[in-house]
Amino acid sequence: MAALSKRIIRETERLVSDPVPGITAMPHEDNLRYFDVTIEGADQSPYEGGLFKLELFLPEDYPMVAPKVRFLTKIYHPNIDRLGRICLDTLKKNWTPAIQIRTLLLSIQSLLTSPNPDDPLANDVAECWKKDEAGAIQTAKEWTAKYAKKE
Amino acid sequence: MNIPWEKTVFPEGCQLDSLVTCTICKEPFSAPVVSSICHHSYCSFCIRNSLSTKNSCPVCNVELLESQIVKVPVLEEITRWYTFNSSRLYALVKKLENPDPKDSTGDNAQPKDDEIKELVEVKFASELGPRKTSPSDDSLISPSSNSKYFYIPRKLTEQPDTKKQKPKRSRKTISGFITKKSTTSVPKKEIENQVVVISDNESVNENFSDGVVEISDYGSTSEYFGKKKEYHDVDGGGLKDDEKDKKIETLDEEKHDSLIVNNNDESNLLINSSNKKNSLQNFLKKTPSVLPSSSSVLSTTRDNSSSDDPGSKKLPKLNFSMLSVPKIKEKFKKYNIPTPTHNGNSKHHLAAYYNQYLVLWNSNLDSNYPISKAQISARLREWERIQNLDQHNQRLRQDFGEGNSTNNQQRKEYNRTGSRNWMNKYKDEFNELVRRAKESKARSKAGEVE
């Protein structure tokens, strides 16, 4: 839909010209619906100092359906599984067309600071998180240092 | 619209910018509607499209049905005004920031606030005031608030004496931007108290082309145009003859006994209140300097502008589970829907196709500037094309078994090498996944035993 892809152009422009602190999103040159995203782990979180790569794809029906987002960097988080899939309500049933890429990435960033082990996607991680939170946070820190190192 | 107001001396401009922007498409509203539940506004097309997937307001998530949205004509007018004038406004503000030395009257200091105001006002007046002349420039107008109809005998070149019979009414007065009623030839009392029609040409000239003009009952619109009722000159010139005939309606004698409609072939056009959309278009068409791009839209809307066109009603939602494919096709014929070009026989596709047409059609009805049926059909075909592509992609995605992945690179690779090679390449990863799955299953079993 021509009218809606204008929205994508507009959003992309703003993402590039006026980026959210700690988040970058760059579209691929050959496919403007496919974005390379990086999110910095927030301070005071187990992911502090990490730089996480994600891929984001805007389906044809966007914004009527949510973008598809996936972590490419390994991350130890109860709501993100080992394939990088994210369990986030706004990506599923709470998606509305009023949400933009920018707001969505912000909510993913905030998911990193506030993991929700009661609604897990990675069951093993969630269990560790519930049983031994300090240990889980330690593991998350280790994974961050190991896989999500900044260049 | 992306006018960078925040970088000017007038950063408040961006508030207006965002006020007339739809939260769904991030474009200026087109055919804006408002939710009667939570009062959020959207383009009609956007919200109908959104409601067809989920019955809730995209902003506040409150439950919202399609029947609960209402059109807001005044917002459409405001949006259009802003769209057409924002860049000029911006240029003006920029000019105030950096006054041109030759323009300034001595000192280059920033103008005071009221000076700015004055300048802006002057600029507006010059924008809204004089227009290009048109054949109807010398129209005479006789408003009648009772009948809601205005009868405007339009001066033709071959009828110069009309001009003398009645005082001129300038174009801008008719357009409603400057609405001093005193310029009209009819005494005010007359306007208010009775149906008044100037039929100066009735005896004089059979070739007279004239129009009937309606007082808009968009109260809000008239507010925008100057807190007075506005008159729309209606031009029948672009219509086909048979459509013209439809328009020429015999009025109720009791109410409109003094209204005279000439049935000569130049056609009189009587637009009644049900056809106000079109009169508004026609009205706007005559103000090209203000709304330049409207003309292209309007020229195409003329062919479906007939007021008694049975197709100008909203389409109903259909329950597709109750309908067979031939029944659906019957419905398509009944509603005059262009037949689908792709996947014509799948019920699923027909349902989606109908729903898309419904959204396009119904949202078009919310517009003051509806597009033609041909344009709707073109959009529908475009939608169909995209759907087809999308289905194709989805099938591919399912084939390589990673519904969640949207990696284009992977898809390309898959296309090139075929499924076997692809399987070989990712076999290890797959085996690793299987191994992990088994492990975790074993672990959970062990957990149960404990």
XYZ file of C-alpha atoms in Angstrom, chain B residues 74-403:
330
model
C -14.147 20.416 9.540
C -10.997 18.530 10.415
C -10.652 17.567 6.796
C -10.947 21.196 5.771
C -8.415 22.271 8.368
C -6.051 19.555 7.274
C -6.373 20.533 3.654
C -5.881 24.143 4.443
C -2.758 23.361 6.375
C -1.452 20.973 3.751
C -1.794 23.525 1.024
C -0.534 26.485 2.964
C 2.026 25.093 5.386
C 5.021 25.498 3.116
C 4.076 29.067 2.345
C 3.531 29.760 6.005
C 6.913 28.291 6.678
C 8.523 30.454 4.033
C 6.841 33.429 5.583
C 8.107 32.635 9.054
C 11.560 32.081 7.614
C 11.376 35.445 5.973
C 10.488 37.039 9.274
C 13.508 35.401 10.833
C 15.897 36.716 8.221
C 14.339 39.770 6.700
C 15.566 40.548 3.262
C 17.510 43.865 3.370
C 15.632 45.309 0.464
C 12.295 44.354 1.951
C 12.891 45.875 5.320
C 12.020 49.462 5.943
C 15.336 50.651 7.238
C 16.400 48.485 10.140
C 16.974 44.792 9.992
C 15.829 44.149 13.511
C 13.384 41.374 14.234
C 9.877 42.592 13.680
C 7.695 42.976 16.718
C 5.016 40.470 17.401
C 2.157 42.555 16.143
C 4.114 43.431 13.083
C 4.480 39.759 12.376
C 0.819 39.287 12.940
C 0.008 42.049 10.560
C 2.325 40.694 7.960
C 0.828 37.264 8.227
C -2.634 38.662 7.976
C -1.785 40.671 4.922
C -0.278 37.652 3.346
C -3.371 35.602 4.092
C -5.646 38.200 2.698
C -3.703 38.254 -0.500
C -3.855 34.504 -0.632
C -7.502 34.210 -0.019
C -8.678 37.267 -1.784
C -8.400 37.705 -5.505
C -8.610 34.601 -7.581
C -8.316 33.724 -11.139
C -11.341 34.787 -13.001
C -13.679 32.142 -14.161
C -16.738 32.168 -16.355
C -18.889 32.366 -13.275
C -17.072 35.359 -11.987
C -19.949 37.669 -12.423
C -22.463 35.363 -10.955
C -25.347 36.802 -9.156
C -26.443 35.207 -6.049
C -29.639 35.071 -4.196
C -29.476 33.249 -0.955
C -32.486 31.745 0.585
C -32.132 30.298 3.991
C -35.496 28.631 3.970
C -35.016 26.504 0.968
C -31.340 25.888 1.469
C -30.964 26.523 -2.209
C -29.360 29.362 -3.932
C -30.097 30.084 -7.420
C -27.243 31.567 -9.317
C -27.779 32.676 -12.804
C -24.402 32.562 -14.350
C -23.495 35.144 -16.818
C -22.516 33.831 -20.163
C -20.548 35.692 -22.695
C -23.471 35.867 -25.019
C -25.603 37.407 -22.346
C -23.950 40.602 -21.288
C -27.089 42.385 -20.194
C -27.508 40.219 -17.105
C -24.561 41.959 -15.721
C -26.361 45.193 -15.909
C -29.549 43.884 -14.451
C -27.977 42.919 -11.191
C -24.966 44.149 -9.372
C -21.933 41.969 -9.710
C -21.038 39.582 -7.071
C -17.394 38.978 -6.975
C -15.847 35.543 -7.066
C -14.410 35.792 -3.612
C -17.738 36.549 -2.087
C -19.204 33.453 -3.585
C -16.342 31.353 -2.470
C -17.218 32.261 1.032
C -13.861 33.342 2.222
C -15.027 36.868 2.426
C -18.646 36.686 3.237
C -20.001 40.128 3.478
C -23.618 39.625 2.763
C -23.988 43.264 1.992
C -22.431 42.689 -1.371
C -25.318 40.592 -2.444
C -27.958 42.271 -4.450
C -30.808 40.901 -2.406
C -31.853 42.740 0.692
C -31.043 40.926 3.849
C -34.590 40.822 5.041
C -35.586 39.020 1.964
C -32.838 36.511 2.441
C -34.025 35.614 5.831
C -37.711 35.556 5.414
C -38.550 33.913 2.212
C -37.354 31.773 -0.553
C -35.777 34.141 -2.901
C -34.652 33.251 -6.286
C -33.337 35.605 -8.760
C -34.520 34.310 -11.988
C -33.509 37.260 -13.963
C -32.849 35.212 -16.985
C -36.114 33.365 -17.105
C -37.704 35.685 -19.514
C -34.617 37.126 -21.003
C -32.629 34.247 -22.177
C -33.186 30.615 -22.894
C -29.531 29.846 -23.323
C -28.729 30.917 -19.911
C -26.615 28.648 -17.913
C -27.210 28.856 -14.280
C -26.565 27.016 -11.131
C -28.262 26.477 -7.887
C -26.156 26.911 -4.905
C -26.578 25.388 -1.590
C -25.898 26.805 1.774
C -23.593 24.347 3.249
C -24.971 22.785 6.318
C -21.562 21.920 7.503
C -21.894 24.390 10.278
C -18.354 23.752 11.218
C -17.086 24.297 7.758
C -18.707 27.631 7.526
C -17.102 28.537 10.782
C -13.797 27.908 9.196
C -14.653 29.963 6.226
C -15.750 32.911 8.195
C -18.630 32.234 10.563
C -21.157 32.794 7.872
C -23.033 30.601 5.594
C -21.311 29.973 2.385
C -22.542 29.645 -1.083
C -21.410 27.077 -3.468
C -21.469 27.679 -7.061
C -22.231 24.481 -8.769
C -20.907 23.842 -12.152
C -22.570 21.268 -14.298
C -20.240 21.667 -17.185
C -18.216 18.566 -16.530
C -21.098 16.198 -16.258
C -22.435 13.921 -18.852
C -25.830 14.787 -20.172
C -27.718 11.948 -18.582
C -26.163 12.704 -15.246
C -27.168 16.275 -15.617
C -30.716 15.184 -16.161
C -30.636 13.265 -12.944
C -29.581 16.346 -11.153
C -32.317 18.468 -12.424
C -34.943 17.708 -9.929
C -38.315 19.128 -9.716
C -38.671 20.759 -6.424
C -41.574 20.587 -4.138
C -43.819 23.335 -5.385
C -44.944 24.414 -1.961
C -41.533 24.948 -0.633
C -39.775 26.184 -3.642
C -42.459 27.708 -5.723
C -40.363 30.608 -6.699
C -37.386 28.546 -7.582
C -37.037 28.239 -11.230
C -35.031 25.636 -12.889
C -34.175 26.007 -16.469
C -33.960 22.864 -18.420
C -31.938 24.034 -21.308
C -29.105 21.911 -22.557
C -26.414 23.873 -20.837
C -28.037 22.335 -17.815
C -29.041 23.757 -14.561
C -27.747 21.951 -11.687
C -29.717 21.556 -8.606
C -27.760 20.155 -5.832
C -29.716 19.175 -2.827
C -28.420 18.616 0.621
C -27.744 14.964 0.029
C -25.295 16.018 -2.589
C -23.444 18.506 -0.498
C -20.169 16.728 -0.909
C -20.144 17.532 -4.527
C -21.118 21.089 -4.135
C -18.295 21.476 -1.705
C -15.941 20.013 -4.224
C -17.174 22.254 -6.900
C -16.822 25.119 -4.602
C -13.272 24.238 -3.865
C -12.476 23.571 -7.417
C -13.014 27.182 -8.102
C -10.360 28.252 -5.698
C -7.321 26.790 -7.386
C -4.859 29.207 -5.913
C -5.673 28.012 -2.435
C -6.187 24.357 -3.066
C -4.117 23.577 -6.098
C -4.094 19.842 -5.929
C -7.778 19.461 -5.375
C -8.547 19.941 -9.000
C -7.028 16.689 -10.094
C -9.030 14.806 -7.537
C -12.154 16.688 -8.265
C -12.067 16.280 -11.956
C -12.236 12.567 -11.489
C -14.958 12.663 -8.918
C -17.429 14.198 -11.233
C -18.432 11.026 -12.913
C -19.736 9.513 -9.709
C -21.224 12.641 -8.341
C -24.806 11.817 -8.962
C -26.838 12.223 -5.834
C -29.273 9.446 -6.540
C -26.597 6.972 -7.401
C -27.602 3.847 -5.506
C -23.941 3.082 -5.021
C -23.257 5.959 -2.700
C -24.328 4.003 0.337
C -22.045 2.298 2.775
C -21.431 -1.334 2.090
C -22.467 -3.833 4.744
C -20.183 -6.373 6.307
C -20.820 -9.854 5.039
C -20.803 -13.047 6.992
C -18.692 -15.167 4.735
C -19.186 -18.350 6.702
C -22.818 -18.269 5.563
C -22.054 -17.653 1.903
C -20.913 -19.927 -0.846
C -18.507 -18.781 -3.506
C -21.211 -18.272 -6.163
C -23.300 -16.353 -3.614
C -20.333 -14.134 -2.882
C -19.890 -13.501 -6.559
C -23.555 -12.586 -6.797
C -23.015 -10.066 -4.042
C -20.061 -8.665 -5.944
C -22.308 -8.131 -8.912
C -25.007 -6.606 -6.774
C -22.631 -4.076 -5.239
C -20.926 -3.518 -8.554
C -17.532 -4.594 -7.271
C -14.816 -5.197 -9.860
C -14.082 -8.895 -10.150
C -10.834 -10.080 -8.581
C -8.021 -10.815 -10.964
C -6.006 -13.242 -8.853
C -7.017 -16.368 -6.997
C -10.544 -15.602 -8.034
C -12.140 -18.720 -6.620
C -10.769 -19.053 -3.150
C -13.380 -18.061 -0.610
C -10.730 -16.776 1.737
C -9.393 -14.479 -0.919
C -12.841 -13.302 -1.932
C -13.631 -12.442 1.667
C -10.404 -10.494 2.108
C -10.990 -8.851 -1.239
C -14.490 -7.798 -0.305
C -13.362 -6.482 3.051
C -10.648 -4.415 1.452
C -13.119 -3.009 -1.036
C -15.472 -2.267 1.822
C -12.780 -0.345 3.659
C -11.845 1.610 0.552
C -15.429 2.294 -0.363
C -16.749 3.227 3.052
C -13.795 5.412 3.867
C -14.211 7.178 0.563
C -17.740 8.068 1.603
C -16.359 9.853 4.651
C -14.381 12.204 2.488
C -15.405 15.643 1.369
C -13.359 14.888 -1.717
C -14.218 11.348 -2.713
C -12.184 9.663 -5.376
C -13.733 8.011 -8.377
C -14.728 4.403 -8.573
C -11.980 3.815 -11.089
C -9.450 5.025 -8.539
C -10.916 2.766 -5.892
C -10.615 -0.128 -8.284
C -7.021 0.781 -9.008
C -6.216 0.769 -5.309
C -7.980 -2.514 -4.910
C -5.900 -4.034 -7.687
C -2.752 -2.689 -6.084
C -3.776 -4.260 -2.794
C -4.445 -7.536 -4.572
C -1.044 -7.473 -6.173
C 0.672 -6.923 -2.834
C -1.407 -9.633 -1.196
C -0.342 -12.020 -3.881
C 3.305 -11.213 -3.347
C 2.869 -11.573 0.367
C 1.185 -14.940 0.063
C 3.978 -16.085 -2.155
C 6.541 -15.007 0.420
C 4.635 -16.654 3.227
C 4.547 -19.920 1.373
C 8.299 -19.722 0.967
C 8.723 -18.969 4.620
C 6.623 -21.935 5.602
C 8.603 -24.103 3.244
C 11.827 -23.485 4.943
C 10.212 -23.986 8.261
C 11.200 -20.807 9.973
C 7.942 -18.978 10.245
